[in-house]
Every structure is written in C-alpha cells, then in structure tokens.
Short mmCIF file of C-alpha atoms and ligand atoms in Angstrom, two decimals:
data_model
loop_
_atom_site.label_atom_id
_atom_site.label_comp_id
_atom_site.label_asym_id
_atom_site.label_seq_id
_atom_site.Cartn_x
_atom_site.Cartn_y
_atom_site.Cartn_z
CA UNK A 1 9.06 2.25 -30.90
CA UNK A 2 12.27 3.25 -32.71
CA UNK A 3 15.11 0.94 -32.18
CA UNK A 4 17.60 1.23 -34.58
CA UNK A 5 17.68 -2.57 -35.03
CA UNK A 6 17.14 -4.46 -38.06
CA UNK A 7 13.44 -4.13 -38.89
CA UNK A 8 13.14 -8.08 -39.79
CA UNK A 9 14.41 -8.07 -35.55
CA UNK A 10 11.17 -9.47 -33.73
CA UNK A 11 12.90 -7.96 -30.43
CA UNK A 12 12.76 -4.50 -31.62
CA UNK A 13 9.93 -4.63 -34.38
CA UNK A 14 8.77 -1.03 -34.57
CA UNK A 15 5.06 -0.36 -32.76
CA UNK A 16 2.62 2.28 -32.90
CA UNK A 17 3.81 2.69 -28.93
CA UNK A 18 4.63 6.68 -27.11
CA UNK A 19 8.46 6.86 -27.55
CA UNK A 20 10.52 5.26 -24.75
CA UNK A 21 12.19 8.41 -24.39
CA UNK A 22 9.11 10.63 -24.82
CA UNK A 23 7.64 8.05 -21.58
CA UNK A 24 11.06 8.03 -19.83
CA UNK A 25 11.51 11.29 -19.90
CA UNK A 26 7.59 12.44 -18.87
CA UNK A 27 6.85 9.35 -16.10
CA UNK A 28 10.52 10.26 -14.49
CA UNK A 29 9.76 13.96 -14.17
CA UNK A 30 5.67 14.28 -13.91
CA UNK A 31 5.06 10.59 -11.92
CA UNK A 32 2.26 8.70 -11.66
CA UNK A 33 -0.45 11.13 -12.51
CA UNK A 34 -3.40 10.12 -14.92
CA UNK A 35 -1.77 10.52 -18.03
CA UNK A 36 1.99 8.48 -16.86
CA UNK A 37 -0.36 5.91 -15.98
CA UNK A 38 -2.47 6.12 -19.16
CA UNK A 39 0.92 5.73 -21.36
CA UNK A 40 2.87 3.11 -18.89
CA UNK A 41 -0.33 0.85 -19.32
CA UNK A 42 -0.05 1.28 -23.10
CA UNK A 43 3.60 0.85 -23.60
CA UNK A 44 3.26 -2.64 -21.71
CA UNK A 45 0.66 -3.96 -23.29
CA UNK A 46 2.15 -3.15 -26.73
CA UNK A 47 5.42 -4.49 -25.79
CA UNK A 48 4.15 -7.64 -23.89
CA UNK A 49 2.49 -10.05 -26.82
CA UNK A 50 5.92 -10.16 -28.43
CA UNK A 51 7.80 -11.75 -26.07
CA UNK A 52 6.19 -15.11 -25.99
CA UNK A 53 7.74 -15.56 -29.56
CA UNK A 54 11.33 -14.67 -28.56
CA UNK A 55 13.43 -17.41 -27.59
CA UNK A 56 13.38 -18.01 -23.52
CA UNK A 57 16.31 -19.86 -21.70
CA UNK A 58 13.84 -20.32 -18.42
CA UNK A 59 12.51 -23.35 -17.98
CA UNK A 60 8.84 -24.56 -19.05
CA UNK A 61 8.08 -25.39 -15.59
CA UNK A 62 8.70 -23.26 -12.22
CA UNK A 63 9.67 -26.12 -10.55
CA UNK A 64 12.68 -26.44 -12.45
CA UNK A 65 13.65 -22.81 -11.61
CA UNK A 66 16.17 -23.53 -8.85
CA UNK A 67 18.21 -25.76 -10.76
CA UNK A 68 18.40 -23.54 -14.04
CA UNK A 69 19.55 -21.09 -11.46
CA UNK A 70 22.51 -22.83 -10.01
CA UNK A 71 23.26 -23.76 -13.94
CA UNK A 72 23.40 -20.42 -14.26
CA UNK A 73 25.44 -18.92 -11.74
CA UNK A 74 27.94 -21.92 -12.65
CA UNK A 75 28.22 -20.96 -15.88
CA UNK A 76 28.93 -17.02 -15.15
CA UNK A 77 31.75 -17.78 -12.49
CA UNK A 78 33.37 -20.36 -15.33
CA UNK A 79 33.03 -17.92 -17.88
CA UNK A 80 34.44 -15.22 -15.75
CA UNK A 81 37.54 -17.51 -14.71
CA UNK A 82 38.01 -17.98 -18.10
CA UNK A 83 38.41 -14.33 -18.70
CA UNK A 84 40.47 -13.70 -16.25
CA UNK A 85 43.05 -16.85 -16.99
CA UNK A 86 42.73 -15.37 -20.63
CA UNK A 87 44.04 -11.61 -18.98
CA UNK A 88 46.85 -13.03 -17.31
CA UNK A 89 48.41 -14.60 -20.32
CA UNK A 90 48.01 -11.37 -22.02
CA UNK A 91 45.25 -11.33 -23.65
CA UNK A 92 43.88 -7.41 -24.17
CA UNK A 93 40.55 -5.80 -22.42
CA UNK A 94 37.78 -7.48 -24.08
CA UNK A 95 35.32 -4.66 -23.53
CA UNK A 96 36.95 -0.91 -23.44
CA UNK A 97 39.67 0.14 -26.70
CA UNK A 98 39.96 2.91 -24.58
CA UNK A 99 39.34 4.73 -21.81
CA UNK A 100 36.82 7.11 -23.81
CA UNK A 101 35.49 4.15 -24.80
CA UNK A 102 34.03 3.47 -21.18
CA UNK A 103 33.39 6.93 -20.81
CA UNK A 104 31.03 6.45 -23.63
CA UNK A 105 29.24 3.58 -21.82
CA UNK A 106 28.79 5.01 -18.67
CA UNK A 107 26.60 8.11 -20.44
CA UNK A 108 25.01 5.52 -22.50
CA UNK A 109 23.67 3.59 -19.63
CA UNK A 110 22.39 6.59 -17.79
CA UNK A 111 18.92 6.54 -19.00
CA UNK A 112 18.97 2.75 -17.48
CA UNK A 113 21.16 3.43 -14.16
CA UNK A 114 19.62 6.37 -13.58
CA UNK A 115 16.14 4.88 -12.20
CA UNK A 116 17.85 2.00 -11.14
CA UNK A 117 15.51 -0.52 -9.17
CA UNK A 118 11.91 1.40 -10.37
CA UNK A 119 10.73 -1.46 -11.57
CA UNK A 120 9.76 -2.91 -8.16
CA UNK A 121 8.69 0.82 -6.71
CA UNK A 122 5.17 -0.70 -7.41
CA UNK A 123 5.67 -2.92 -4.27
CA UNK A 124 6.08 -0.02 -1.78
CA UNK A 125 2.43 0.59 -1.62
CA UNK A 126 2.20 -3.16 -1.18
CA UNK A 127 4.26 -3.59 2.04
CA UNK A 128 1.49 -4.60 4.30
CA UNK A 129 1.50 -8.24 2.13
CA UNK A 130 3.97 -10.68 3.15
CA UNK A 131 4.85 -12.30 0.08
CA UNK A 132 5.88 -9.13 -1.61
CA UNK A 133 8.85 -8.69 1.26
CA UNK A 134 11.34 -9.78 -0.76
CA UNK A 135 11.13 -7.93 -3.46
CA UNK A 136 10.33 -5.13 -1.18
CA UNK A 137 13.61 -5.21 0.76
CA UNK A 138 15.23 -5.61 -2.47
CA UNK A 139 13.46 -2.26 -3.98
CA UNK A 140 14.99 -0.36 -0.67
CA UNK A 141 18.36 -1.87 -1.03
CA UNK A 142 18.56 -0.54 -4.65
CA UNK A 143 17.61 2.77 -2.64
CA UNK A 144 20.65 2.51 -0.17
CA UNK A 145 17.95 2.00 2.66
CA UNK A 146 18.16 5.77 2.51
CA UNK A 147 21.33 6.23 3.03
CA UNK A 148 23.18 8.29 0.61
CA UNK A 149 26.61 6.59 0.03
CA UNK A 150 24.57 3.74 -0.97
CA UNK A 151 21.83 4.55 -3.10
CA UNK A 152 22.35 3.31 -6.63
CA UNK A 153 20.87 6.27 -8.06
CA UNK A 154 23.19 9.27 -6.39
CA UNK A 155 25.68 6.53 -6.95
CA UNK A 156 25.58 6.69 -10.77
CA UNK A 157 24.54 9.90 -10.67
CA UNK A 158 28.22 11.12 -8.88
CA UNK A 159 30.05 8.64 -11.12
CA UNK A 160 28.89 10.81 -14.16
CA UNK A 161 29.16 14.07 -12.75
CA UNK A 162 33.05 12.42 -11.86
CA UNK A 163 33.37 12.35 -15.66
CA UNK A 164 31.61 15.14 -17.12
CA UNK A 165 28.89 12.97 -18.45
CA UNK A 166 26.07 14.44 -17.17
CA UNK A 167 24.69 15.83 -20.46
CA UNK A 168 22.96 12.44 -22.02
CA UNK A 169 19.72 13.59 -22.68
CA UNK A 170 20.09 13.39 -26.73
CA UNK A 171 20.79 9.48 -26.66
CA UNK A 172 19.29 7.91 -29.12
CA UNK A 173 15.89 6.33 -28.28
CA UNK A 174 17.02 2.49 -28.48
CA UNK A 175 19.05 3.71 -25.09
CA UNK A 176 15.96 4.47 -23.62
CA UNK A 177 13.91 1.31 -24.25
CA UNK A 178 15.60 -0.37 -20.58
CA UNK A 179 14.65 2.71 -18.48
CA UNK A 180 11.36 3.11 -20.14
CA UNK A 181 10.50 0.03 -19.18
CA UNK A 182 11.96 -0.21 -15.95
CA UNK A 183 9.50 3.11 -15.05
CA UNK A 184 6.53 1.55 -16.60
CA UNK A 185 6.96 -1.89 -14.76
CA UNK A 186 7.21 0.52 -11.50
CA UNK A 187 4.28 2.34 -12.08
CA UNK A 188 1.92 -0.70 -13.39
CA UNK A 189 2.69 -3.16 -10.83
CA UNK A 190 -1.19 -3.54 -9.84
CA UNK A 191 -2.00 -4.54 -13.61
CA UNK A 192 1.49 -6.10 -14.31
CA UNK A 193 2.79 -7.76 -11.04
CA UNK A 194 3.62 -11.08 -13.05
CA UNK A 195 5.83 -9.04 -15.02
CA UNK A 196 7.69 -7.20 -12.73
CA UNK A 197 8.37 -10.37 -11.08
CA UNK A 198 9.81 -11.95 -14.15
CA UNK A 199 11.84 -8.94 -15.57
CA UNK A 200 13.31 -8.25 -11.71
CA UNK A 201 14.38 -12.17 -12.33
CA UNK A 202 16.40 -11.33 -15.41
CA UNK A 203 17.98 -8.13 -14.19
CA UNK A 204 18.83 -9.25 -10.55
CA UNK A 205 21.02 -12.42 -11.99
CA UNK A 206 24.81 -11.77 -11.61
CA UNK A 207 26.24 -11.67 -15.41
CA UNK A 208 29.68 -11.69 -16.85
CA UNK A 209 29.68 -8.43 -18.35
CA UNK A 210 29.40 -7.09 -14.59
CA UNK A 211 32.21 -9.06 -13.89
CA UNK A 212 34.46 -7.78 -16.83
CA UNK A 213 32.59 -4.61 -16.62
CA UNK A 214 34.17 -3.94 -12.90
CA UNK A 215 37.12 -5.10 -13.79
CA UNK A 216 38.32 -3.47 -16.82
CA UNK A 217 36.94 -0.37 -14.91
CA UNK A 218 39.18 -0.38 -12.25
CA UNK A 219 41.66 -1.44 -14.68
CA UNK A 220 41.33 2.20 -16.87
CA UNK A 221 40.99 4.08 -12.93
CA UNK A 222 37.45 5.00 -13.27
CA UNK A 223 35.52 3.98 -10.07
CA UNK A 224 34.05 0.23 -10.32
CA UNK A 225 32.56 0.83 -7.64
CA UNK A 226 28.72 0.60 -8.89
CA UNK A 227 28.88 -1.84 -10.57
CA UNK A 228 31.03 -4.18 -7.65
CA UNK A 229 28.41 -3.21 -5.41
CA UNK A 230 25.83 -4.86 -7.94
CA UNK A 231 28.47 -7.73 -7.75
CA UNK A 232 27.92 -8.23 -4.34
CA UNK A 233 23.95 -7.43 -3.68
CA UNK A 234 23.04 -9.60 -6.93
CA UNK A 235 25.01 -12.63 -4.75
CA UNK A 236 23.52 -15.67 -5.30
CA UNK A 237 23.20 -16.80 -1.80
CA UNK A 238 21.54 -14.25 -0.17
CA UNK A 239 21.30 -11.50 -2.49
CA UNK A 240 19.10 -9.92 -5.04
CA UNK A 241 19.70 -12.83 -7.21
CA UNK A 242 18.60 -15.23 -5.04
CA UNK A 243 15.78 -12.76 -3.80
CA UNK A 244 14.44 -12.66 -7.03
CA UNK A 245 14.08 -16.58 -7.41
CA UNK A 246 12.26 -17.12 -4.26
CA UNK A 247 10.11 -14.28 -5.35
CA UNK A 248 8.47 -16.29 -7.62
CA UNK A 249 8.04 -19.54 -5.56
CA UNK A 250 6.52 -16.73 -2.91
CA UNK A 251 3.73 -15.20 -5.97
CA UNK A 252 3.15 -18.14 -7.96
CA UNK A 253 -0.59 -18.91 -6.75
CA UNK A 254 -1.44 -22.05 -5.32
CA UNK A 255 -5.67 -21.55 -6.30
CA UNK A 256 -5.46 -19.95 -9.33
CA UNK A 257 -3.80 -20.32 -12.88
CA UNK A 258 0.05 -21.42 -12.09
CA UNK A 259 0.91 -21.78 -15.73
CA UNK A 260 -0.64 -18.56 -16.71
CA UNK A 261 0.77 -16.34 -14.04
CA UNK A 262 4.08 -18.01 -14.79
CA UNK A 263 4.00 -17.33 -18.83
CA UNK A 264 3.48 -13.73 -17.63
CA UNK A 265 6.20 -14.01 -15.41
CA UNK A 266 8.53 -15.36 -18.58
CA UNK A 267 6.99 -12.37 -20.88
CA UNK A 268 8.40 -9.90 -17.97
CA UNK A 269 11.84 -12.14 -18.00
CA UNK A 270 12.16 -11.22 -21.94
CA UNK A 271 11.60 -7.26 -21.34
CA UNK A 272 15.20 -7.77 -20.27
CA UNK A 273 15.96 -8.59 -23.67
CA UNK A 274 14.71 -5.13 -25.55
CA UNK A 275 16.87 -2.11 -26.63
CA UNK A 276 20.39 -2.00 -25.99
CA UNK A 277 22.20 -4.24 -23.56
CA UNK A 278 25.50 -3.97 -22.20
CA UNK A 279 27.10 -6.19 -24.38
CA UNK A 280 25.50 -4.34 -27.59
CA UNK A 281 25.61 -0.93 -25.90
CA UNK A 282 30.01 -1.34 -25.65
CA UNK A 283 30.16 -2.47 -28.72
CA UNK A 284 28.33 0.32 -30.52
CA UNK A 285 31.19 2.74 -29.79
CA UNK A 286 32.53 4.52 -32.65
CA UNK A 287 35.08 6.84 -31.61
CA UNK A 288 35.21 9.09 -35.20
CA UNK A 289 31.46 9.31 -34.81
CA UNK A 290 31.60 10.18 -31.07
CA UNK A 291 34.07 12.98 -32.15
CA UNK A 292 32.05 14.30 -35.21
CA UNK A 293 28.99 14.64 -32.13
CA UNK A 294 31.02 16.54 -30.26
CA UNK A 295 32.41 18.82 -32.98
CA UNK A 296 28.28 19.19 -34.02
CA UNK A 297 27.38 20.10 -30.82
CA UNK A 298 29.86 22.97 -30.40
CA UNK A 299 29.32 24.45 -33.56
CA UNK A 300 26.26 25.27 -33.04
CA UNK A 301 27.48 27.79 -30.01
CA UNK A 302 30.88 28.12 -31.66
CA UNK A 303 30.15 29.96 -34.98
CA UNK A 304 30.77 33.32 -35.25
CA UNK A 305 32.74 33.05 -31.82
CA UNK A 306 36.11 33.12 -33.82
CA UNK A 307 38.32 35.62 -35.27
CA UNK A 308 38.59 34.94 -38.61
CA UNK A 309 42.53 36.02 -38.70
CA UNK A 310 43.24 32.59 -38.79
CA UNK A 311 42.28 30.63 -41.65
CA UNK A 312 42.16 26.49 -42.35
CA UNK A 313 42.75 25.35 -46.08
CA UNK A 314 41.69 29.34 -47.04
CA UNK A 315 38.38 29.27 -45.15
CA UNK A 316 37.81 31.20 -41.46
CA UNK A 317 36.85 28.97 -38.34
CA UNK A 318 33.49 30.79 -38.78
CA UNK A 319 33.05 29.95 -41.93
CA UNK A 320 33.76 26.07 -41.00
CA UNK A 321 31.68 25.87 -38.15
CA UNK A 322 28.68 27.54 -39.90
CA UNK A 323 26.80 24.10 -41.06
CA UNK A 324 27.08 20.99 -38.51
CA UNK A 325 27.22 18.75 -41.87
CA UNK A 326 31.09 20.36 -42.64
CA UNK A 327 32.70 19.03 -39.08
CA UNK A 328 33.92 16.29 -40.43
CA UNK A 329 35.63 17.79 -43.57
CA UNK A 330 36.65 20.93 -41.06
CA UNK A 331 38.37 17.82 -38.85
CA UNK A 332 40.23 16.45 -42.17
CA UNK A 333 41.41 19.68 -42.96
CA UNK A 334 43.20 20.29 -39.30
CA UNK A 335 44.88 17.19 -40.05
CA UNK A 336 46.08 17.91 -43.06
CA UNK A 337 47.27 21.53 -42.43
CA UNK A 338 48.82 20.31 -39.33
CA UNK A 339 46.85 21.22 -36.58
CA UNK A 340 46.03 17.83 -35.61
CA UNK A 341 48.73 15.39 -35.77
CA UNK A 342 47.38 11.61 -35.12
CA UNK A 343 49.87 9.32 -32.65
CA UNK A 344 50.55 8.60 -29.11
CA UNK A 345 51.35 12.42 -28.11
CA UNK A 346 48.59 14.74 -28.17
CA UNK A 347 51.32 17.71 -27.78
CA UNK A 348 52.28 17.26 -31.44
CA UNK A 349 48.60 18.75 -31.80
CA UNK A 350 48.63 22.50 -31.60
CA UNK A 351 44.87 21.98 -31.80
CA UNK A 352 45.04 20.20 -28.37
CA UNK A 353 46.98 23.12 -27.68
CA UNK A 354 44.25 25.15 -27.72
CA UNK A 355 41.80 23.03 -25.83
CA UNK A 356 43.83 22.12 -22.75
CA UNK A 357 46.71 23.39 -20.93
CA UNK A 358 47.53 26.24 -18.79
CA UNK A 359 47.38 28.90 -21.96
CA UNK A 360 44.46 26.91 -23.64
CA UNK A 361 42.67 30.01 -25.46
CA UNK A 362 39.34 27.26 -25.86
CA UNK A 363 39.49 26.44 -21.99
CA UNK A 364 36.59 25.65 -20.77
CA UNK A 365 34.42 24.90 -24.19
CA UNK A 366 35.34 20.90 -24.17
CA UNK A 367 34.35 19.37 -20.75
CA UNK A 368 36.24 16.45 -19.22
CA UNK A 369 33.94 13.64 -21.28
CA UNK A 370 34.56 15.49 -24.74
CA UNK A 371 38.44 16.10 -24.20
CA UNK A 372 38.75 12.23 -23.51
CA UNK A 373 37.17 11.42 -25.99
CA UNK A 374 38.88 13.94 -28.33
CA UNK A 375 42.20 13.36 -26.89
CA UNK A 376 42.26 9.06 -27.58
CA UNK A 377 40.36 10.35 -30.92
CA UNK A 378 43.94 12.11 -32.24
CA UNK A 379 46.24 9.26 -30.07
CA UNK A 380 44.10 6.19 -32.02
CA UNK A 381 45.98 2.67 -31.21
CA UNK A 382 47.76 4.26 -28.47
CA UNK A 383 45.52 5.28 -26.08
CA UNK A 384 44.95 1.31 -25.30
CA UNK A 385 47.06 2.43 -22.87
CA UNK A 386 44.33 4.26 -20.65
CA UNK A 387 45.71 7.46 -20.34
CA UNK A 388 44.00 10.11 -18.97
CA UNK A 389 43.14 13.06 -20.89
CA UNK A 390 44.80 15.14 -17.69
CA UNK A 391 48.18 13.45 -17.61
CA UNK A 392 50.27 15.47 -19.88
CA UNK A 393 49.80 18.86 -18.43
CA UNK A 394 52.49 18.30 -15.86
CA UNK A 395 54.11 15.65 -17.08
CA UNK A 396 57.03 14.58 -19.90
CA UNK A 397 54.91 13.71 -23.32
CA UNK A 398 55.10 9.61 -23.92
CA UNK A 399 57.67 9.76 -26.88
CA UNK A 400 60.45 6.74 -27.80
CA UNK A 401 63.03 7.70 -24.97
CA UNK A 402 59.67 7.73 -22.55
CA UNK A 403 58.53 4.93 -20.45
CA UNK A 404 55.00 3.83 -21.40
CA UNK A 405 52.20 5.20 -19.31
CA UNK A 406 50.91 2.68 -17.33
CA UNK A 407 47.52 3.65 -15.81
CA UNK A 408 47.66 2.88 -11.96
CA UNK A 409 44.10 1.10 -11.23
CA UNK A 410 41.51 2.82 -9.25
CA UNK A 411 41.63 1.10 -6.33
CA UNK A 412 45.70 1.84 -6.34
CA UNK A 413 44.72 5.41 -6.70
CA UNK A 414 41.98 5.06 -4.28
CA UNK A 415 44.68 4.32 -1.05
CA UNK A 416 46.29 7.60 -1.84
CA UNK A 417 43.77 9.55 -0.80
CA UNK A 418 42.76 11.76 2.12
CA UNK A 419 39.16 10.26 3.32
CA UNK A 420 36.66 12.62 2.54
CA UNK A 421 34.20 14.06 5.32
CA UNK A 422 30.51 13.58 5.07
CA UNK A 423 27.77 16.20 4.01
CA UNK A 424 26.17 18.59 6.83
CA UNK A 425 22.11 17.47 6.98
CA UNK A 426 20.36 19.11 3.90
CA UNK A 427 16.94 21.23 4.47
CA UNK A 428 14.83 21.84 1.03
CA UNK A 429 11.43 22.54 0.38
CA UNK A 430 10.30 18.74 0.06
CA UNK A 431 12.11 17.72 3.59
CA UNK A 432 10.08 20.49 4.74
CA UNK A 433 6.93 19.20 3.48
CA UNK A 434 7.78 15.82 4.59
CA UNK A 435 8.65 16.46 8.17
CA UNK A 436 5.35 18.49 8.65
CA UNK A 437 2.99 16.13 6.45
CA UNK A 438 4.09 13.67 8.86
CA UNK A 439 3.10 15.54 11.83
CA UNK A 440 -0.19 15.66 10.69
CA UNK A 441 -0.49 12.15 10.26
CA UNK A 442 -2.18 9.74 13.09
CA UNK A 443 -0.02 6.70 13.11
CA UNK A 444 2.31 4.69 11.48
CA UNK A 445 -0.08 2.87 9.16
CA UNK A 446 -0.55 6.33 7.49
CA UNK A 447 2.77 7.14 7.54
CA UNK A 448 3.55 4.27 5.99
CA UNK A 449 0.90 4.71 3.33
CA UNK A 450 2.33 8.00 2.85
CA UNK A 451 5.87 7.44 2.61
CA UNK A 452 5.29 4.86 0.06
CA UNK A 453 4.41 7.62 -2.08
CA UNK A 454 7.43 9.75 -1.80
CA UNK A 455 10.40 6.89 -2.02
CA UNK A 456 9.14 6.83 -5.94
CA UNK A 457 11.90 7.04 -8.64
CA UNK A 458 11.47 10.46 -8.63
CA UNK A 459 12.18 11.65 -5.19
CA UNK A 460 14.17 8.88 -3.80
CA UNK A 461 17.43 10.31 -4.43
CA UNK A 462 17.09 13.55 -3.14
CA UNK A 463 16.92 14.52 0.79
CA UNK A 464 13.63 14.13 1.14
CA UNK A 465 13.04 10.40 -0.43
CA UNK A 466 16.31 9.84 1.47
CA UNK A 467 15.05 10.76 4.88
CA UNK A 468 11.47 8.75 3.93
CA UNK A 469 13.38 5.58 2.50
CA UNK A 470 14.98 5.60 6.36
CA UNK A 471 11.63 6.19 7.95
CA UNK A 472 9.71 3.31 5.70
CA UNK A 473 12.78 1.23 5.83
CA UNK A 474 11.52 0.99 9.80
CA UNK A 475 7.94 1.01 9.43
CA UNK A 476 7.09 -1.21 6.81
CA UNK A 477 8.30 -4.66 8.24
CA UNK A 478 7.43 -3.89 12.02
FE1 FE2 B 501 21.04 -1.32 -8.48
#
C-alpha cells in the first residue's frame, strides 16, 4: 500500500497489499464475487497486525467506554465553542484559504463519501440477530431508509455534480485507503465483525472538523448540508454516536474471550486512523499544483486544437501544450507577456477572457471545479473573500472604488429560492428485476434474505436499492 507518507510512518508503512484504489475501485463496481472477497480478506489481514502498535486513546477496559465517551463529546463541543468565540473576534477560516480550496476537499473525499456507511453493509444479511439492530438501523439510516433526499450517497454524489467535481477518479491512492477499507470491512463482516464494530466506533463519533467543516461551508455558500446532517445523526444521545457505543456493550460476549474480541474491536477503531483524514486531506491543498493538474490534463486534448497565429514568448499554443512537463513554464510565460495578470480582478486577465464570459472562445473546455480553482489561482490573497468564479459576468469587477464582495452564506442564498418539485417514479432494468424477483419469492423471510443482497454499496443508491432499502427497512425488524 502506497501512501505517500513518510516511510519511517508505522500508520502508512508500505505492504505487499492489492492497491486501495485497485480494491476500491474493483469491490465497488464487481461486488462480492469470489475474487472481491479473496482481496477484501487479504487487505484486512495485512492492514490489521499494525494497529495494535499505534497509539489508541480508547480505554484498556470496555467498561470504561461510556465515560471516555462523554469525555469525548465534552471535549468536541469545548473545542468547537472555542472556534467559534475565536470567529467572532475575527479570527480568519481555519480550514478553507479559499473557496477552491473546499472545492478541492469535497473531490478529495469522494472516494470516502462516496460508499458512505459500507462498512456495516455486512450486517444486512445479519438482521434476523438482535444484537446486530443497532448497527443495522444505523447502516439504513446512512442509506436514507431509502429515501432519496436522504441517502448519504446521492447526497454527496449531487453535491459534486453541484460543483463540477465529478471527475476524481485519478486521486492519488493515499485518498483511497478510507473507502478501501470502508468496502472491505462491508464485505468481511463474517470474518471481521470485531472490526467493523470498532472502526464504525471511530467514524460514528461527532468531531470538530465536522463542526468547522459545516460551518466554514455555509460560510463560502456551498451546501453544508451533508455534512450537518452527519452533525445531527452522529448525536450523542440518540444517534449514530451513541449507537455505535452500545454496539459494543450489545457484541462483547459474555462466554467467550471479552478481552480478545475487544483488542479486535480497538484494531478496527485504529483503521480510522489510515490514509488521509480530514484534517490532513485540507491541509494538503496546493493551489499552484492544483492549477498545473488542470493545465496537464487539458493539454493532453488541447494540443494541436490551436491556431498557431497567436504566439506566447515566440512559441505557438501548440507548441506549448505539446509536453504536459512545459505547463508550468507555458503558465509563467502568460504572466509575463500579460495574459494573466495576478490580483483581486480576474478581468485584468485576458486569459480569463478567454475561458469565461459571454464571448469566451475556450467556453466550455474548463468546467465549473477547474475555473474556481483557476480563477482564486490568478486572484491569490484575495479570493479569501469567497467569491464565486460566476460573479463577475454580470457584475462591476471588485476594484478600489468597489465595495468588497461579501459572499452571502448558503443558507441566506438558500431562502431565495423557488422550492424545487420532486422526481416522477424511475423504472430501469434493475427495478424491473426487483419487482418480479420478488414475485417469485414465498414470503417475507426470503424477501428479506434477498433484499439484503441488493441494498449493497453498489446498488443502494440507485432506484432499485432505493425501492429495496424501503421494502427491508419494513421487513427486517417486524
Ligand atoms: Fe453518512
């Protein structure tokens, strides 16, 4: 496993291990068939015997576990009024320079957000056991009880789409490691149930960089809204927080090895702790680099798409573009023959020019993510400010007789709109399949066997796992 850490790192010490994005991207596409299972089994139990040497704040005995839980949540609320006492008096966002700057996070989380809650899909084909309930209920609440306004998954997935961010697939593999492991955990549970207890401990706790996540969100007018709702379910009185804590009073055996099971369950805690967290994800933004990426990607479609009438420091836009290792150079060069002017108006730029507005001869080539992160690229200290990539089409540039731009907050934005209907019922293929596999079936224990099998992290954002989330949401308690 590639990391990108420091190698001396016991956390992210490379193993002969299948990639986390090679096993992300084959278990979330292909399932549980022979060979998912095959590689799930063998990424955990490579992983696993490192984490007893990484330092654990849980305490030695499960006994304790309910008081280093209200420690905890103590701790996050202080911390959190702390940061928001420190806001008042001024102080500036502590997690996003810019509003490309949470741009960038959202796509880097994707891999992560995007099978949101699979690590307890395992428990579905458990639902006839009691003590798994919990976590059960807790698996279909990540899955919006089927309904799609709620589902965590669609939820993310609109709030990239929202932002042009949809294309994340070349992240580097350290942003794979969560959702790698999140998909093992949900397709090992028989052989790893200790584990998926303990990691669904750590991830269901309410931290602070939710908190300040949400807020500087809403702050910048991006949508909080995925991360509020995680504010609220992960409530420690009767959400997934507290869910997850009396999970493990419900597991821990009574006749067998307590202390065992509950190392295991601290070894699945520490999976929390591998690849790139929120904190370390935010601050790995480089804005120059980001840029560079972009300018990479495009000219790999973009040479030989110019005419080469116009020429930068004596050499065609062709001629530039021809070798992705000459972007940045071909960047320096705009700047210094003009075409990119650095400072709080992007109009200065006739190379923004050409990108947006209404006679923008490169419409269309930069989507929404890439022109934000272009545009606070060439505005640098000043885009602090939030400002849309959007706003000065129609409106005066910010220059020293403007007022500054002062970016109205989501929710402000949010009361300003019309409501928006909801979608007509969807038919595909797989609701097809469903609604007559069903018919075949002769009760509701096999239904329920059955639609255990298609609310996986595969289907259960789509019509069909939606529809059989509703169904098993029903039949599985009753
Ligand atoms: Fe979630």
């Amino acid at each position: 496993m590639t990391t990108g850490a420091p190698a001396n790192d016991p956390v992210n010490e490379p193993l002969e291990l299948p990639s986390s994005r090679y096993l992300y991207q084959y278990a979330s596409v292909r399932g549980p068939n022979d060979r998912t299972l095959k590689l799930t089994s063998e990424y955990l139990s490579g992983v696993l015997p490192n984490m007893p040497q990484l330092p654990c704040d849980l305490p030695e005995d499960p006994d304790d576990l309910e008081a280093w839980f209200t420690a905890a949540v103590a701790q996050t609320h202080a911390r959190y009024a702390d940061y928001l006492q420190a806001r008042k008096s001024g102080a500036p966002r502590h997690y996003f320079s810019n509003r490309a700057h949470a741009m960038y996070f959202l796509r880097a989380l994707a891999p992560t957000k995007l099978v949101d809650g699979a690590w307890l899909y395992g428990l579905a084909a458990k639902w006839k056991n009691p003590i798994y309930h919990g976590l059960l209920r807790t698996y279909l609440e990540e899955l919006g009880e089927g309904d799609e306004s709620k589902n965590h998954v669609l939820l993310y997935r609109k709030l990239l789409a929202a932002h042009g961010a949809e294309q994340w697939q070349d992240l580097p593999e350290a942003f794979y490691i969560q959702g790698a492991i999140q998909l093992a955990l949900g397709f090992q549970a028989e052989q790893f149930l200790p584990e998926v207890v303990g990691f669904n401990l750590g991830y269901e706790q309410l931290p602070l960089h939710l908190l300040i996540t949400a807020y500087e969100l809403n702050e910048l007018g991006i949508d909080p809204y995925y991360f509020t709702l995680h504010v609220t379910v992960d409530n420690a009185d009767s959400g997934h927080a507290r869910r997850a804590v009396d999970a493990v009073q419900e597991v821990l055996p009574l006749l067998g090895d307590r202390a065992a099971f509950w190392q295991r369950v601290r070894n699945g805690y520490m999976l929390n702790e591998l690849g790139m967290g929120t904190v370390a994800t935010i601050r790995s933004f480089e804005i120059e680099r980001e840029v560079h990426e972009i300018f990479t990607r495009k000219s790999i479609g973009g040479h030989g798409a110019h005419s080469d009438y116009c020429k930068i420091a004596g050499r065609t836009v062709n001629d530039w573009l021809s070798a992705p290792e000459q972007v940045p150079y071909f960047l320096d060069a705009l700047k210094r023959a003009g075409w990119i002017v650095p400072g709080p108006d992007v109009q200065q730029s006739r190379f923004w020019g050409l990108l947006q507005g209404d006679k923008a001869q490169m419409f269309g080539v930069f989507n929404a993510y890439e022109l934000q992160m272009i545009h606070d690229w060439i505005r640098g200290p000043a885009s602090v400010d939030g400002m849309p990539y959007t706003w000065t089409q129609d409106q005066p540039a910010p220059g020293p007789d403007a007022a500054p731009f002062r970016q109205p907050t989501f929710r402000a934005m949010q009361r300003q709109q019309p409501a928006v209907g909801v979608q007509g019922d969807v038919v595909d293929a797989d609701t097809q399949t469903l609604t007559e596999h069903l018919a075949t079936l002769p009760g509701k224990e096999a239904m329920t066997h059955y639609l255990a099998s298609v609310i996986s992290p595969l289907h259960h954002w789509k019509p069909a796992g939606l529809a059989a989330t509703k169904l098993f949401s029903q039949y599985a308690f009753s």
